[in-house]
Coordinates of C-alpha atoms in Angstrom, one line a residue:
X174 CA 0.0 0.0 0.0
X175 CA 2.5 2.8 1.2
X176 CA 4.8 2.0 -2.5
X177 CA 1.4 2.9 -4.4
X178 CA 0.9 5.8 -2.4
X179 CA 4.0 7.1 -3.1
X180 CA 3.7 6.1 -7.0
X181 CA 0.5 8.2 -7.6
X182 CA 2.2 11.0 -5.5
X183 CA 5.2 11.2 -7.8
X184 CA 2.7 10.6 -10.7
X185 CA 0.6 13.9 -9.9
X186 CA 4.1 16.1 -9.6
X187 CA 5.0 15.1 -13.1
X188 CA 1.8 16.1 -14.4
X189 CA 1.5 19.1 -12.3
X190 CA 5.2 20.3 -13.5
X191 CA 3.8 19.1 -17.0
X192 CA 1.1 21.4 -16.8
X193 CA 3.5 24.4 -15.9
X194 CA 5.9 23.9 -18.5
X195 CA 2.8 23.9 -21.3
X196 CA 1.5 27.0 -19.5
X197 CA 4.7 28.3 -19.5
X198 CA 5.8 27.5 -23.1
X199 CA 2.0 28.9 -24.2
X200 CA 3.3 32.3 -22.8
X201 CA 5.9 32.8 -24.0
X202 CA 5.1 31.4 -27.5
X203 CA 2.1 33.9 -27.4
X204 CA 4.8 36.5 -26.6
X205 CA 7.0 35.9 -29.4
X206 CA 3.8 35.7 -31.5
X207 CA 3.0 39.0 -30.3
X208 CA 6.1 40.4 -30.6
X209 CA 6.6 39.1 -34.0
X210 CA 3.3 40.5 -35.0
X211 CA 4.7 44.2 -33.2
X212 CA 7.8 43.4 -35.4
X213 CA 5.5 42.7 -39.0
X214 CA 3.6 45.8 -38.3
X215 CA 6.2 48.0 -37.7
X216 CA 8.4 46.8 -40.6
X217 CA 5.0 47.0 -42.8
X218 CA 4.1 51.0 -42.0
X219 CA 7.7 51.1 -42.3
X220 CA 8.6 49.9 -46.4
X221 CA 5.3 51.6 -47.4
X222 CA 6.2 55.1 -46.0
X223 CA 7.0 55.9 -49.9
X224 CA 4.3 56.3 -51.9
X225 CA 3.1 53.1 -54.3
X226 CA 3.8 55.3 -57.8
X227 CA 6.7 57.4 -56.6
X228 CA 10.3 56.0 -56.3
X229 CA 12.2 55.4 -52.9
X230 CA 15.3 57.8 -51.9
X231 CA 18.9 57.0 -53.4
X232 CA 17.6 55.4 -56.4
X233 CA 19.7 55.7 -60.0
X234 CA 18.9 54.5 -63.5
X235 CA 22.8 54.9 -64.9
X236 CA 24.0 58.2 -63.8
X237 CA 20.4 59.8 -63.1
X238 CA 19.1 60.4 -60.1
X239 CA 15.5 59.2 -60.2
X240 CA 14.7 59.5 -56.5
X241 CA 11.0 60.4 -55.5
X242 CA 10.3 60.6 -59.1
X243 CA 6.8 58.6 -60.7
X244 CA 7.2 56.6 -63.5
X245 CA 6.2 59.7 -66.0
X246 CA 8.9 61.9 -64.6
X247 CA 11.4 59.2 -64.6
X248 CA 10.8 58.6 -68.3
X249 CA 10.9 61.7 -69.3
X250 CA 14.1 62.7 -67.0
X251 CA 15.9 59.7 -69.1
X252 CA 14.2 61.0 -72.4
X253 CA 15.9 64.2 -71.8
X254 CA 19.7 62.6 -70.9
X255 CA 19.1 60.5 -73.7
X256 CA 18.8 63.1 -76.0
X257 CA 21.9 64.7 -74.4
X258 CA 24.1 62.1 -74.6
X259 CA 22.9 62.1 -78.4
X260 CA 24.6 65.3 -79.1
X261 CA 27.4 64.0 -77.9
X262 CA 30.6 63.9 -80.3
X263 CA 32.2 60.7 -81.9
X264 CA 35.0 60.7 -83.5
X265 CA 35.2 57.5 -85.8
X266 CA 38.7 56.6 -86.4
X267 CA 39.8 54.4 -89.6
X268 CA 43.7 53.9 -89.9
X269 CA 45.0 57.8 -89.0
X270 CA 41.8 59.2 -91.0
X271 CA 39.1 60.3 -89.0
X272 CA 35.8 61.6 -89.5
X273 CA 33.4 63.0 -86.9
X274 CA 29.5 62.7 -86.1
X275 CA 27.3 62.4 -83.0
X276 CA 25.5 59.3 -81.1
X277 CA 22.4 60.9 -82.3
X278 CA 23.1 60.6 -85.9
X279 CA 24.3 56.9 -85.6
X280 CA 20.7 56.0 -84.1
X281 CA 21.7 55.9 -80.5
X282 CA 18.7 55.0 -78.4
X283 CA 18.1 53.9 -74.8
X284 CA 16.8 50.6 -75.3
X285 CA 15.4 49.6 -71.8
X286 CA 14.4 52.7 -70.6
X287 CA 10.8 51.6 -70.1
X288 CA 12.0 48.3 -68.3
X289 CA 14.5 50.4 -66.2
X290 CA 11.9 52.8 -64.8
X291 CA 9.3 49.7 -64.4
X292 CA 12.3 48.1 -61.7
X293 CA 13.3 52.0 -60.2
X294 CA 9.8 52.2 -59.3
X295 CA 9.0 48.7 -58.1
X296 CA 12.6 48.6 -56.5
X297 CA 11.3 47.8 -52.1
X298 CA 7.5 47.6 -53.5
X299 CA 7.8 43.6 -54.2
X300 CA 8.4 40.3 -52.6
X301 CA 7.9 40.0 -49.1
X302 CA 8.3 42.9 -46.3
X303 CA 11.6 41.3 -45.0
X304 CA 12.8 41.5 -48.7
X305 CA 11.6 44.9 -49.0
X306 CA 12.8 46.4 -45.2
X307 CA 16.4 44.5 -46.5
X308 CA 16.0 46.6 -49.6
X309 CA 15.3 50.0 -48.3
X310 CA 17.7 49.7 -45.8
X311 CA 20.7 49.1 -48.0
X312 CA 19.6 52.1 -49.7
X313 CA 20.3 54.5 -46.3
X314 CA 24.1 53.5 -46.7
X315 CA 24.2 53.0 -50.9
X316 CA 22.7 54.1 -54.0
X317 CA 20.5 51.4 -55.6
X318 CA 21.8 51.7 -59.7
X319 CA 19.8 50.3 -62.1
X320 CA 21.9 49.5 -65.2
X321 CA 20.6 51.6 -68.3
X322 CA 21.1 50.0 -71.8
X323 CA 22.2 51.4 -75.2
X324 CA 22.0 50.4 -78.9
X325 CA 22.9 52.1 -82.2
X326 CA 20.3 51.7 -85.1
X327 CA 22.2 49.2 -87.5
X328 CA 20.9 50.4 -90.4
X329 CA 21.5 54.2 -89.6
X330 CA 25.0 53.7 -88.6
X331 CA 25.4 51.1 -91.8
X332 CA 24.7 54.4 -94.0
X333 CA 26.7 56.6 -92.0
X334 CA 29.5 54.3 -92.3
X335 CA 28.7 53.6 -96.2
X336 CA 28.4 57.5 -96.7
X337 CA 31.4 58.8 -94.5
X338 CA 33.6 55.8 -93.1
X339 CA 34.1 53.9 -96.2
X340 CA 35.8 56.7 -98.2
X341 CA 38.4 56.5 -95.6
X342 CA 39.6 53.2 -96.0
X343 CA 42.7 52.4 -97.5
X344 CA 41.2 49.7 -100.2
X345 CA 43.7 47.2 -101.4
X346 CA 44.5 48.2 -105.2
X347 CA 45.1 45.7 -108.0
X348 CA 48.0 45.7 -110.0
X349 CA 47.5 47.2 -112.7
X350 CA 49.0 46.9 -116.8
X351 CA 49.1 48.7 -120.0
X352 CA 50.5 48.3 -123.4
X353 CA 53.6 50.3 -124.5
X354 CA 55.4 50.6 -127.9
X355 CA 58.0 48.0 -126.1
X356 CA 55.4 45.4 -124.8
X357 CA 53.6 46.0 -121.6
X358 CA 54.1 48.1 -118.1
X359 CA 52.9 47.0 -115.1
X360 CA 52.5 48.5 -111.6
X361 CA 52.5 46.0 -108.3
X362 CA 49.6 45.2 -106.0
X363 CA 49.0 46.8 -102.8
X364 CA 47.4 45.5 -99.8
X365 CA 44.7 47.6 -97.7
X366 CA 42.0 47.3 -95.3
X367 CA 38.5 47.5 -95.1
X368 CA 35.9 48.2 -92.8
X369 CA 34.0 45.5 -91.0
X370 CA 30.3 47.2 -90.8
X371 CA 28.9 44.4 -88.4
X372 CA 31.5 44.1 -86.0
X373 CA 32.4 47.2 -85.4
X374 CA 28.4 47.8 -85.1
X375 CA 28.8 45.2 -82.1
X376 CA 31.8 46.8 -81.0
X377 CA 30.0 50.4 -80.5
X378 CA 27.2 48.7 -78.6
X379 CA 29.2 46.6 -76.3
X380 CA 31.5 49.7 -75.2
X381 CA 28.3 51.9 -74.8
X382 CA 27.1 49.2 -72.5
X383 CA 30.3 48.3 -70.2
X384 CA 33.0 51.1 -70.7
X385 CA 31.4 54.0 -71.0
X386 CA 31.4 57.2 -68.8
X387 CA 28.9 59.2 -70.8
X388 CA 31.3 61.2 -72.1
X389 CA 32.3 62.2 -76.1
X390 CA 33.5 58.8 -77.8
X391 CA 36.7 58.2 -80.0
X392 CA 36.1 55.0 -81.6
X393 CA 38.3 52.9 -83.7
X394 CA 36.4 51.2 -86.6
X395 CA 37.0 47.5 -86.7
X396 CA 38.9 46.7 -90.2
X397 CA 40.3 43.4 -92.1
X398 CA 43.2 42.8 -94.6
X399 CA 41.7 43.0 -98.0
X400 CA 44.0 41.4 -100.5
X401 CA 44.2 42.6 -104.3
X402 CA 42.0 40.4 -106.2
X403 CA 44.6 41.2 -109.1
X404 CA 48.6 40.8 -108.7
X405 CA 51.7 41.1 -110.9
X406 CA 52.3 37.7 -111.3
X407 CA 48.6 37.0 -112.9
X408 CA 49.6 39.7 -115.0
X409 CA 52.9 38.5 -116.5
X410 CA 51.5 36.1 -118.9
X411 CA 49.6 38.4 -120.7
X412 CA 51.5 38.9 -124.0
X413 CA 50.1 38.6 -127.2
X414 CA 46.9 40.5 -128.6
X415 CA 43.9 37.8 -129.1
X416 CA 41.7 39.9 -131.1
X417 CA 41.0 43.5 -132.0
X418 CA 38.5 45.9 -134.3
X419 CA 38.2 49.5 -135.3
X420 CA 35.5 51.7 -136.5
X421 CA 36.1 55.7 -137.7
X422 CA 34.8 57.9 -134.8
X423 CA 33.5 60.5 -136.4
X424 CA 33.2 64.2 -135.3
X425 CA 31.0 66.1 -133.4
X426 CA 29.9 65.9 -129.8
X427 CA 29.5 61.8 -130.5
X428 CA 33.1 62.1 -130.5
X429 CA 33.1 63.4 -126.9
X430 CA 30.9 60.2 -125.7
X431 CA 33.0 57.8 -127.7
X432 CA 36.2 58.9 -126.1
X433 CA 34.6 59.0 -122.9
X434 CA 33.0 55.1 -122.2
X435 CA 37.0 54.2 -123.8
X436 CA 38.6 55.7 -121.5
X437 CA 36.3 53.8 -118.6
X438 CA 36.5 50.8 -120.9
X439 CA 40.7 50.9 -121.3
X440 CA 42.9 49.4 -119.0
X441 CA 40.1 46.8 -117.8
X442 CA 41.2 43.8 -116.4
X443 CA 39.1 40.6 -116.5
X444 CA 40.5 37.7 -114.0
X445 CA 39.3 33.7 -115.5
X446 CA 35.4 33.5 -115.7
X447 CA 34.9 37.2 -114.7
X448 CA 32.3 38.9 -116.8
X449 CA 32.5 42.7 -117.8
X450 CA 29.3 44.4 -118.8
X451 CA 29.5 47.5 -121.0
X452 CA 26.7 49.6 -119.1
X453 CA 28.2 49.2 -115.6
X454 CA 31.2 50.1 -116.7
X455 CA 30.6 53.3 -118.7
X456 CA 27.4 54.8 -116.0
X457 CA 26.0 57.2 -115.1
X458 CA 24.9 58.9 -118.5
X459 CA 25.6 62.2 -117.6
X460 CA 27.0 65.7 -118.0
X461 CA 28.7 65.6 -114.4
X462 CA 30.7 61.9 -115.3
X463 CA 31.8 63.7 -118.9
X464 CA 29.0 63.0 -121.5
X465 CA 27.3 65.4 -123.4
X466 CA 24.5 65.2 -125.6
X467 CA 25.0 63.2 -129.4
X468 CA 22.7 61.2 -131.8
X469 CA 21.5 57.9 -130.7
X470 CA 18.0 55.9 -132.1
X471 CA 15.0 56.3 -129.6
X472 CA 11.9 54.1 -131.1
X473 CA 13.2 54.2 -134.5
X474 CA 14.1 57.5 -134.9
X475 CA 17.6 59.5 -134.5
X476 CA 16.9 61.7 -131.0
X477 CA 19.9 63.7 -129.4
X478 CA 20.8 62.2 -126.0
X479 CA 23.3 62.5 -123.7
X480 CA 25.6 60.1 -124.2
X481 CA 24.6 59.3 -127.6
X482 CA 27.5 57.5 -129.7
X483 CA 28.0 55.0 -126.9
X484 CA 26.9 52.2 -129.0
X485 CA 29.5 52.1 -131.8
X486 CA 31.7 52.1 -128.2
X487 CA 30.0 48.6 -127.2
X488 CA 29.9 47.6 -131.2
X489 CA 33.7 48.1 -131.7
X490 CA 34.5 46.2 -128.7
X491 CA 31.9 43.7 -129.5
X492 CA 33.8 42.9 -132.5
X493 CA 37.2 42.6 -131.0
X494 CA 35.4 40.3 -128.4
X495 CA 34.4 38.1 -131.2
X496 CA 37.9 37.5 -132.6
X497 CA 39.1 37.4 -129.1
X498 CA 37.1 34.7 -129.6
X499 CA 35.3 35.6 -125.4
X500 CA 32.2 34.1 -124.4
X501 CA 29.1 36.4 -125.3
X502 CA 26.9 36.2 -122.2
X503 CA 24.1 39.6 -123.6
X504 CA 24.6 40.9 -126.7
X505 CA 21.6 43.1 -128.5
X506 CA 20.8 44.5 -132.0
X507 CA 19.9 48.2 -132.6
X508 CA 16.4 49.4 -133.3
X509 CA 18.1 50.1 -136.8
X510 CA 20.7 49.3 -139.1
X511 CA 24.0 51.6 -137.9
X512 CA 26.0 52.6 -140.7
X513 CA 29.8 52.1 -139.5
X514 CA 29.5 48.1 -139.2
X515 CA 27.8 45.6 -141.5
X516 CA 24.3 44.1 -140.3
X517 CA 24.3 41.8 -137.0
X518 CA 27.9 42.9 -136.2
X519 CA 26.7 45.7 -133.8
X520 CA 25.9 45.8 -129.9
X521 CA 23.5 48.6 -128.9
X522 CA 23.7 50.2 -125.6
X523 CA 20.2 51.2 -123.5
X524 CA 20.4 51.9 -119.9
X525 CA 18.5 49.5 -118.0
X526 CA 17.0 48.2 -121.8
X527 CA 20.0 46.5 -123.4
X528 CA 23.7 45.9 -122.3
X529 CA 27.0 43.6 -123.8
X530 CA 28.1 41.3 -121.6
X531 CA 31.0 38.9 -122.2
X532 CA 33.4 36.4 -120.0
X533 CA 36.7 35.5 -119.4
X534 CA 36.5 32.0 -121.0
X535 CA 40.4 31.7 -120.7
X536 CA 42.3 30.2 -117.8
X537 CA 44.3 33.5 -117.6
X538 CA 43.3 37.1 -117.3
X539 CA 42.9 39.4 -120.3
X540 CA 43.3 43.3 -121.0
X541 CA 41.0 45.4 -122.9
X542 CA 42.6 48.5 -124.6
X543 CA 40.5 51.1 -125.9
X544 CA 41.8 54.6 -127.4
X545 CA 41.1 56.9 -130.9
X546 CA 43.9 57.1 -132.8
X547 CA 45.7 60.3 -134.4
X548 CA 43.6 59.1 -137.5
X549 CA 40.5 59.8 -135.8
X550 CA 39.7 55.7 -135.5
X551 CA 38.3 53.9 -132.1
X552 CA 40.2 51.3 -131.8
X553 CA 39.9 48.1 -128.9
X554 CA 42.3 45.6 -128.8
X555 CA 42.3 42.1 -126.5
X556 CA 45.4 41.1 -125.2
X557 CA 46.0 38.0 -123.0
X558 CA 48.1 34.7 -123.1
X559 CA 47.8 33.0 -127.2
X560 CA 46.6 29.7 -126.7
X561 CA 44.4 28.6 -130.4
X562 CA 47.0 27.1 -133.0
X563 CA 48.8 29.2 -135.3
X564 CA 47.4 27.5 -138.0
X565 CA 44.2 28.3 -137.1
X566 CA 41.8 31.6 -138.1
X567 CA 38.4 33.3 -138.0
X568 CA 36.2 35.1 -139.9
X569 CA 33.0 36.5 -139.7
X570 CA 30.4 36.8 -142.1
X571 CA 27.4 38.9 -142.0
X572 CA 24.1 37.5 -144.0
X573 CA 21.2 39.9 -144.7
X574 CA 18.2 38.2 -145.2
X575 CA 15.4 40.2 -146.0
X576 CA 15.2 43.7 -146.8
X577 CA 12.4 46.1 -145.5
X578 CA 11.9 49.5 -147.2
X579 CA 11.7 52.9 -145.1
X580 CA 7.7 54.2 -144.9
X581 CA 6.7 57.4 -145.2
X582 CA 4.2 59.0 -142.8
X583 CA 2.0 62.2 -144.8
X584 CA 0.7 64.4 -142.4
X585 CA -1.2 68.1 -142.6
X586 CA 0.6 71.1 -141.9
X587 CA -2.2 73.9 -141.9
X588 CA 0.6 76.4 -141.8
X589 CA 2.0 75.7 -144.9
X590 CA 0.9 76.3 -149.1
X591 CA -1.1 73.8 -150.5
X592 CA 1.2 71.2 -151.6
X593 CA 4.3 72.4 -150.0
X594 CA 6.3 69.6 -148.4
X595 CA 9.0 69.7 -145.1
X596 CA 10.1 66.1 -144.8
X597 CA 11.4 64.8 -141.0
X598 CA 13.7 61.7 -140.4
X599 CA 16.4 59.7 -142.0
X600 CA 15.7 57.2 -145.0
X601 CA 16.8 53.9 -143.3
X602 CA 15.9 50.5 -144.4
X603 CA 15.0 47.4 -142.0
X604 CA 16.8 44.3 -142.7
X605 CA 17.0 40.5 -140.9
X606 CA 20.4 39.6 -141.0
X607 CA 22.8 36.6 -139.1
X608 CA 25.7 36.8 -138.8
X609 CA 28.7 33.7 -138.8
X610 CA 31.4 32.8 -137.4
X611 CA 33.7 30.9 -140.0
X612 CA 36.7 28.7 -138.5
X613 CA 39.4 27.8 -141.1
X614 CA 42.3 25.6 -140.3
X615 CA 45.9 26.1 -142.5
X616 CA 43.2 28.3 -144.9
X617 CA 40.3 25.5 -145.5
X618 CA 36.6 26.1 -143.8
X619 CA 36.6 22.9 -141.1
X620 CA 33.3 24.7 -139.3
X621 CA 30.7 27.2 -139.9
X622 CA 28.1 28.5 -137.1
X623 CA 25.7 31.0 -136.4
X624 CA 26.5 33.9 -133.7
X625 CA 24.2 35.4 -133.8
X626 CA 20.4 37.2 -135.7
X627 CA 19.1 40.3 -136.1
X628 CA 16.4 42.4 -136.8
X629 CA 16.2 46.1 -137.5
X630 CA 13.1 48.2 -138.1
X631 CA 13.0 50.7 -141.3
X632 CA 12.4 54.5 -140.2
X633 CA 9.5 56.3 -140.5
X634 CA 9.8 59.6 -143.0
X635 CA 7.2 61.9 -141.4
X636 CA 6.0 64.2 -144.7
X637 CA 4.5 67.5 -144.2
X638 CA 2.1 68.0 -146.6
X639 CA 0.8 71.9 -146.6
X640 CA -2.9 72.7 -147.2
X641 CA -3.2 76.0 -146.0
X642 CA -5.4 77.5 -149.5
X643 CA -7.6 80.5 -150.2
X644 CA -9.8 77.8 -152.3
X645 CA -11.5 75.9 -149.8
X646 CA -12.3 73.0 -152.5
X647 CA -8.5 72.7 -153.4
X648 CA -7.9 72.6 -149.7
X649 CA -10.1 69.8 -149.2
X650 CA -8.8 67.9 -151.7
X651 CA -5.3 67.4 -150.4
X652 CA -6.7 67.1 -146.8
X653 CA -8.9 64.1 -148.0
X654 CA -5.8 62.3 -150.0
X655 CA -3.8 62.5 -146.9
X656 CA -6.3 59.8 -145.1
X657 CA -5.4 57.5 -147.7
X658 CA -1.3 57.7 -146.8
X659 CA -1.1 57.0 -150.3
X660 CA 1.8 59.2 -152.1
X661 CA 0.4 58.8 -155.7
X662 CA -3.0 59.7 -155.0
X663 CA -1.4 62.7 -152.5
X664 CA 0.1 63.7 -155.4
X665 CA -2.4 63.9 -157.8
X666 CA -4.3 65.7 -155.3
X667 CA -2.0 68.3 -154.8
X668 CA -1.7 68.8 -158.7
X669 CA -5.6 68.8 -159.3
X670 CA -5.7 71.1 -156.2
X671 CA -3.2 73.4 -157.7
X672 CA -5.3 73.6 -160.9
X673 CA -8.2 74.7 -159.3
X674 CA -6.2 77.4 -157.7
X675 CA -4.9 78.2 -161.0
X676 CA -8.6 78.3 -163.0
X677 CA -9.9 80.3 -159.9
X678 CA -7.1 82.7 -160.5
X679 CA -8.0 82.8 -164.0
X680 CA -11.7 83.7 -163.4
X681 CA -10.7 86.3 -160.8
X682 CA -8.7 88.0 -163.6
X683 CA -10.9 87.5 -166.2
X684 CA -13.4 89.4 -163.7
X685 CA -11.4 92.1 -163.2
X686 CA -10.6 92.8 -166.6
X687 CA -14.3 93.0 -167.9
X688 CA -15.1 95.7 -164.7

């Protein structure tokens, strides 16, 4: 009895110490609880002291000082230093040559600037209230800096740099080679640079965005070797002329046109496989590059334009191109027959219409050489490396096939006598032609193809058939005959109309007399 006494003795101290320790443990969890709570709600009045739209104190986007600003002021603050920093100077650097512009005109822009004033604003606003009492805190002993972002516009700083920065480069330059009376001269190759557009793009940005100090730039473009395409030693081999061709040049302003595209046309250099067309090479048609007005065939007639005379240019070097025996890539007839080659041997010339083009078909550069001679001839001669048998020669043959006779057009001219005639144009014939290309080995015909056809319209005369009458009948006759386009029955008209004139005439004398 007395040992289970004592147990449930010992048994009601445990639970009663039991019970004190929960008490106790309820307390003062309830005051850490409250405290805690205390702690929340002082910490909460405390982060959202600063207005919800306005942002906290000690707050930068790059170097500006957006502190108690809303979102509005912010972005316009930024718009204004952006703008600032646009006038900015930069001084683009190629080699030792320089040239100078501003951020602005390069297409310098802020690109986060709405993203950077979304964070300045939300910065101590988000995330729990420890994060944002840890957040506004740091701010009493530092500035919270928001990194602002840059870009240049690639395809405004592309045309500044194809505009400004390209004419600065030191361009590799090919060698070059003439003829002399003593065989040929020719100057070596230089190396250059050029400028790399993209990377130095890239380059721009990525300094704007980590060296920076939002001060004027000096910038050095980024360039790479450029290698001439042409050197001595492709050069050397070229030693014997492969084919050449001459026409008279004539006087006049033509002349000035004719010795203009030859001078852009001598001295040309095609590499193995390269093509050369005759347009590119001798654009712009205009005064300022050295042309002036001359005749040239516009729809079948003979207009004055400027540059006119630049197809018997493309036609004599057409022909030396054939007996250079060159690959014809584009080749085109004239509207009409010219009269300083035969039919099908010419190459007409219309910018953006018609063109010559021809290729490199040899396996070692050629030189074209085009001059006019004391003797008033333009000449253009083919040299390159001989490689057809000596044995061996061509001739071409041009083939008319069918000849079309110039029409006439009658039409009235009110302002002139009956029957009086003013005649407008140039009497040139049509014609199909074709023209070959004859090969001949030790002097006997072993092939025979065609190079090419052709088809050239007949002009147009435009008669101007007077009908201006004090006899209204006579008058009418001529203007009636002229519907019919037909020059025997204009003719008879006009020589009936004349008579009536004449008998009129008569009877207003006979009139007079008898008065």
């Amino acid at each position: 009895m007395p040992n289970k006494r004592k147990r449930r003795a010992n048994s009601k101290k445990i639970s009663r110490k039991k019970r004190r320790q929960r008490e106790l443990m309820i307390k003062v969890g309830g005051t850490v609880v409250a405290f805690f709570i205390i702690v929340y709600i002082a910490l909460y009045q405390y982060v959202n002291k600063t207005e919800k739209d306005k942002i906290q104190h000690n707050i930068y986007i790059g170097e500006i000082d957006v502190s108690g600003m809303s979102a509005k002021e912010a972005e316009s603050a930024l718009h204004e230093k952006v703008a600032e920093y646009g006038a900015l100077a930069v001084t683009i650097k190629v080699g030792e040559a320089s040239t100078e512009t501003t951020l602005q005109q390069l297409g310098f822009s802020m690109s986060n600037l709405e993203d950077a004033v979304e964070k300045a604003v939300d910065y101590g606003k988000t995330g729990s209230v420890w994060k944002r009492f840890r957040q506004i805190r740091k701010l009493k002993k530092e500035a919270g800096v928001i990194n602002d972002k840059f870009q240049i516009d690639a395809a405004q700083m592309t045309a500044f740099i194809d505009e400004y920065v390209q004419p600065l480069e030191l361009r590799a330059q090919n060698a070059t080679i003439q003829s002399s009376g003593n065989g040929f001269e020719i100057t070596d190759e230089v190396s250059g640079t050029m400028v790399n557009t993209e990377e130095s793009i890239e380059a721009l940005n990525t300094f704007l965005n980590k060296e920076w100090s939002y001060e004027a730039i000096e910038f050095e473009m980024k360039q790479s070797v450029e290698e001439p395409k042409i050197k001595r030693s492709d050069l050397e081999v070229i030693q014997d002329e492969l084919g050449s061709f001459y026409t008279d040049a004539g006087s006049g302003t033509r002349l000035k046109n004719i010795q203009r595209a030859a001078e852009l046309l001598n001295g040309i250099v095609l590499m193995p496989g390269e093509e050369l067309s005759v347009e590119k090479a001798t654009t712009p048609y205009t005064i300022e590059n050295g042309y002036v007005e001359g005749s040239a065939y516009e729809n079948g007639q003979i207009v004055q334009s400027i540059g006119g005379g630049l197809c018997q240019v493309s036609t004599t070097l057409y022909n030396a191109v054939l007996y250079a025996e060159l690959e014809i890539v584009t080749r085109s007839a004239h509207s009409m027959q010219v009269n300083y080659v035969e039919p099908s041997r010419d190459a007409a010339i219309a910018e953006g219409v018609k063109d010559l083009i021809f290729k490199n078909s040899y396996d070692y550069p050629v030189l074209i050489e085009g001059y006019i001679n004391s003797a008033g001839q333009l000449w253009f001669r083919i040299y390159g490396k001989e490689t057809r048998p000596e044995n061996r020669t061509v001739k071409y043959i041009s083939e008319t096939l069918e000849e079309i006779p110039y029409t006439k057009k009658f039409v009235e001219d009110s302002g002139k006598s009956l029957g009086e005639k003013a005649t407008e144009g140039a009497k040139i014939n049509g014609k199909t032609a074709k023209l070959w290309k004859v090969v001949y080995v030790d002097g006997v015909e072993v092939s025979r193809e065609t190079k090419n056809n052709s088809r050239y319209q007949a002009s147009q005369l435009t008669v101007k058939v007077g009908t201006a009458s004090s006899n209204a009948e006579a008058s009418k006759l001529v203007k009636n005959a002229l519907s019919s386009q037909d020059e025997e029955k204009i003719n008879a008209a006009i020589s009936e109309a004349k008579a009536l004139e004449s008998a009129a005439a008569a009877s207003e004398d006979t009139d007079v007399s008898e008065e």
